[in-house]
Coordinates of C-alpha atoms in Angstrom, one line a residue:
M29 CA -0.1 0.0 0.0
T30 CA 1.5 3.2 -1.3
S31 CA 0.9 6.9 0.4
T32 CA -1.8 8.9 -1.3
P33 CA -1.7 13.0 -1.6
P34 CA -3.2 14.9 1.4
P35 CA -6.7 15.7 1.3
P36 CA -7.8 19.6 0.9
R37 CA -6.7 21.8 4.4
T38 CA -10.2 22.1 5.0
V39 CA -10.6 18.5 5.6
S40 CA -7.1 18.2 7.3
A41 CA -8.3 20.9 9.8
L42 CA -11.9 19.3 10.2
R43 CA -10.2 16.4 11.4
L44 CA -8.0 18.0 14.1
A45 CA -10.9 19.9 15.2
V46 CA -12.9 16.6 15.6
G47 CA -10.5 14.9 17.0
T48 CA -9.7 17.5 19.7
S49 CA -13.5 17.9 20.1
V50 CA -13.8 14.1 20.9
T51 CA -11.0 14.5 23.2
G52 CA -12.1 17.5 25.2
I53 CA -15.4 15.4 25.4
L54 CA -13.9 12.4 27.0
L55 CA -12.0 14.5 29.6
Y56 CA -15.1 16.1 30.5
T57 CA -16.9 13.1 31.0
Y58 CA -14.1 11.8 32.9
V59 CA -14.2 14.9 35.6
I60 CA -17.9 15.0 35.6
G61 CA -18.0 11.1 36.0
I62 CA -15.2 11.1 39.2
P63 CA -18.0 11.8 42.2
R64 CA -20.0 8.7 40.7
Q65 CA -17.8 6.1 39.6
G66 CA -14.5 7.4 41.2
A67 CA -11.1 8.8 39.8
S68 CA -9.6 5.5 38.1
L69 CA -8.7 6.0 34.5
V70 CA -7.9 2.6 34.0
D71 CA -11.8 1.8 34.8
Y72 CA -12.9 4.8 32.6
F73 CA -10.9 3.7 29.5
G74 CA -11.4 -0.1 30.4
Y75 CA -14.8 1.1 28.4
F76 CA -14.4 0.0 24.8
T77 CA -16.2 3.2 23.7
N78 CA -14.1 5.4 25.7
L79 CA -10.5 4.0 24.5
T80 CA -11.4 3.7 21.2
S81 CA -12.7 7.2 20.5
L82 CA -9.8 8.3 22.4
L83 CA -7.3 6.5 20.2
T84 CA -9.3 7.5 17.0
A85 CA -9.2 11.1 18.2
G86 CA -5.5 10.7 18.3
I87 CA -5.2 9.4 14.8
L88 CA -7.7 12.0 13.7
I89 CA -5.2 14.6 15.0
V90 CA -2.0 13.2 14.1
T91 CA -3.3 12.8 10.4
G92 CA -4.5 16.1 10.3
L93 CA -1.5 18.0 11.7
I94 CA 0.6 15.8 9.1
S95 CA -1.8 16.7 6.2
L96 CA -1.6 20.5 7.2
R97 CA 2.1 20.4 6.5
G98 CA 1.5 19.2 3.1
K99 CA 2.3 15.7 3.9
A100 CA 1.1 12.6 2.7
V101 CA -0.2 10.1 5.8
P102 CA 2.1 7.2 5.8
S103 CA 0.8 3.9 5.3
P104 CA 0.9 2.4 8.6
L105 CA -0.8 5.5 10.2
M106 CA -3.8 4.8 7.2
S107 CA -3.8 1.2 8.1
A108 CA -4.6 2.5 12.1
R109 CA -7.1 4.7 11.0
A110 CA -9.0 1.8 8.8
V111 CA -9.0 -0.4 12.1
A112 CA -10.2 2.7 14.3
V113 CA -13.1 3.4 11.6
A114 CA -13.8 -0.7 11.7
C115 CA -13.8 -0.6 15.5
M116 CA -16.0 2.8 16.0
I117 CA -18.6 1.2 13.4
I118 CA -19.0 -1.6 15.7
V119 CA -19.3 0.9 18.9
G120 CA -22.5 2.4 16.9
I121 CA -24.1 -0.6 16.0
V122 CA -23.8 -2.2 19.4
Y123 CA -24.8 0.9 21.5
N124 CA -27.9 1.9 18.9
V125 CA -29.0 -1.6 17.9
L126 CA -28.2 -4.0 20.8
V127 CA -28.2 -1.9 23.7
P128 CA -29.7 1.7 23.0
G129 CA -29.8 4.1 26.1
T130 CA -27.6 2.5 28.5
G131 CA -24.9 4.6 28.9
S132 CA -24.0 6.3 32.2
A133 CA -22.8 9.6 30.6
P134 CA -24.9 12.6 29.8
P135 CA -27.2 12.2 26.5
W136 CA -25.4 14.7 24.4
V137 CA -22.4 12.8 25.1
S138 CA -23.3 9.5 24.3
A139 CA -25.1 10.6 21.0
T140 CA -21.5 12.2 20.3
L141 CA -19.7 8.8 20.8
H142 CA -21.9 6.3 19.7
T143 CA -23.8 8.2 16.8
I144 CA -22.2 11.1 15.7
F145 CA -18.6 10.3 15.7
P146 CA -19.1 6.9 14.1
I147 CA -21.4 8.7 11.2
L148 CA -18.4 11.2 10.5
L149 CA -15.4 8.6 10.5
V150 CA -17.5 6.8 7.9
L151 CA -18.3 9.7 6.0
D152 CA -14.8 11.1 5.7
W153 CA -13.4 7.3 4.9
I154 CA -15.6 7.1 1.9
F155 CA -16.1 10.5 0.5
V156 CA -12.3 11.9 1.1
D157 CA -10.2 10.2 -1.4
D158 CA -6.8 10.5 0.3
R159 CA -6.6 6.4 1.3
S160 CA -5.3 3.6 -1.1
P161 CA -7.0 0.4 -1.3
L162 CA -6.1 -1.9 1.4
P163 CA -4.9 -5.1 0.6
W164 CA -7.0 -7.9 1.7
R165 CA -4.4 -10.3 2.8
R166 CA -4.0 -7.4 5.6
L167 CA -7.6 -7.8 6.8
W168 CA -6.1 -9.2 10.1
V169 CA -4.9 -5.8 11.4
V170 CA -8.4 -5.2 12.9
L171 CA -8.2 -7.6 15.3
P172 CA -4.6 -7.4 17.6
Y173 CA -6.4 -4.3 19.2
P174 CA -9.7 -5.6 20.3
V175 CA -7.7 -9.1 21.1
V176 CA -5.6 -7.1 23.5
W177 CA -8.5 -5.0 25.0
L178 CA -10.6 -8.3 25.4
G179 CA -7.6 -10.1 27.3
V180 CA -7.2 -7.3 29.5
V181 CA -11.1 -6.9 30.7
L182 CA -11.2 -10.8 31.3
V183 CA -7.9 -11.1 33.2
R184 CA -9.4 -8.2 35.5
G185 CA -12.7 -9.7 35.6
A186 CA -11.2 -13.0 36.7
T187 CA -8.9 -11.3 39.4
D188 CA -10.5 -8.2 40.6
G189 CA -14.2 -8.8 39.3
W190 CA -14.5 -5.3 37.1
V191 CA -15.9 -5.7 33.8
P192 CA -17.4 -2.9 31.8
Y193 CA -19.8 -4.8 30.0
G194 CA -22.5 -7.0 31.8
F195 CA -22.0 -9.9 29.1
L196 CA -18.2 -10.3 30.1
L197 CA -19.0 -11.2 33.4
P198 CA -17.0 -14.3 34.6
E199 CA -20.2 -16.1 36.5
R200 CA -22.1 -16.2 33.4
G201 CA -20.0 -19.0 32.5
A202 CA -17.3 -19.9 29.8
A203 CA -19.7 -20.8 27.1
S204 CA -21.4 -17.5 27.4
L205 CA -18.2 -15.8 27.2
A206 CA -16.8 -17.7 24.4
T207 CA -20.2 -17.1 22.8
H208 CA -19.9 -13.2 23.0
V209 CA -15.9 -13.0 22.5
A210 CA -16.2 -15.3 18.9
G211 CA -19.8 -12.8 18.0
L212 CA -17.5 -9.6 18.9
L213 CA -14.8 -10.7 16.8
L214 CA -17.0 -11.7 13.9
A215 CA -18.3 -8.5 14.2
L216 CA -15.0 -6.9 13.9
L217 CA -14.2 -8.5 11.0
A218 CA -17.1 -7.8 8.8
S219 CA -16.8 -4.4 10.0
G220 CA -13.5 -4.4 8.6
A221 CA -14.3 -6.1 5.6
L222 CA -16.5 -3.1 4.9
V223 CA -13.9 -0.6 5.4
W224 CA -11.3 -2.4 3.4
A225 CA -14.2 -2.6 0.4
L226 CA -15.0 1.3 1.0
S227 CA -11.1 1.9 0.5
R228 CA -11.5 1.0 -3.2
I229 CA -14.1 3.8 -3.5
R230 CA -12.8 6.6 -5.8
T231 CA -14.4 9.9 -5.3
R232 CA -12.3 11.8 -7.5
R233 CA -10.2 11.1 -10.9
R234 CA -6.9 10.4 -10.6
I235 CA -4.6 12.3 -13.1
P236 CA -2.5 9.6 -14.8
A237 CA 1.2 10.1 -14.6
V238 CA 2.5 11.1 -18.4
R239 CA 4.8 8.6 -19.6
R240 CA 7.6 10.2 -21.7
S241 CA 8.8 8.3 -24.4
P242 CA 12.8 7.9 -24.6
T243 CA 14.5 10.9 -26.8
R244 CA 15.5 9.3 -29.9
I245 CA 18.7 10.5 -31.4
G246 CA 19.5 10.7 -35.1
A247 CA 17.0 9.7 -37.9

């Protein structure tokens, strides 16, 4: 996968603004939640929504800064953005379809993190043509981040009893845990496949490079 030309400066500035805003919202929600949930950053960012939103916001900020300098975003960072979009799609679907309205944050925060932010990410991925087609052989890169998150959560659930979501409670049994974990990973692969497919959409025509014929000397 090769680097692509940077997007318009307006798009870069918007990515920077969205990433900064989401980071601010996460910090605000953490602060107002201290009286109710305590001051543990580990617990706060143990929620997949919060951690994924923070990482995605960071990726947007970095890509925005790079693009504003007129440079192309490196391929590894583009892959990281693709993984972030895939994960945020799952965040939006799970919250809005499977467990609507269960968050403890203010309604406007939940709407921003679970609906508005994922939609903006998908629209950006589709309509801003600054990404190369992602190779299918690298679809697996969608999995390491959520697998590590799941591993940490399951270890915590087995040791100190804290889990961010009820379906990960150890007392539900190994079969239930295995089913939910497998379902989550399959959903992430499906979401990743969608993001990979969308990377092949071209919203503007690329100007082909002019091929120069060798100069002929003599008749």
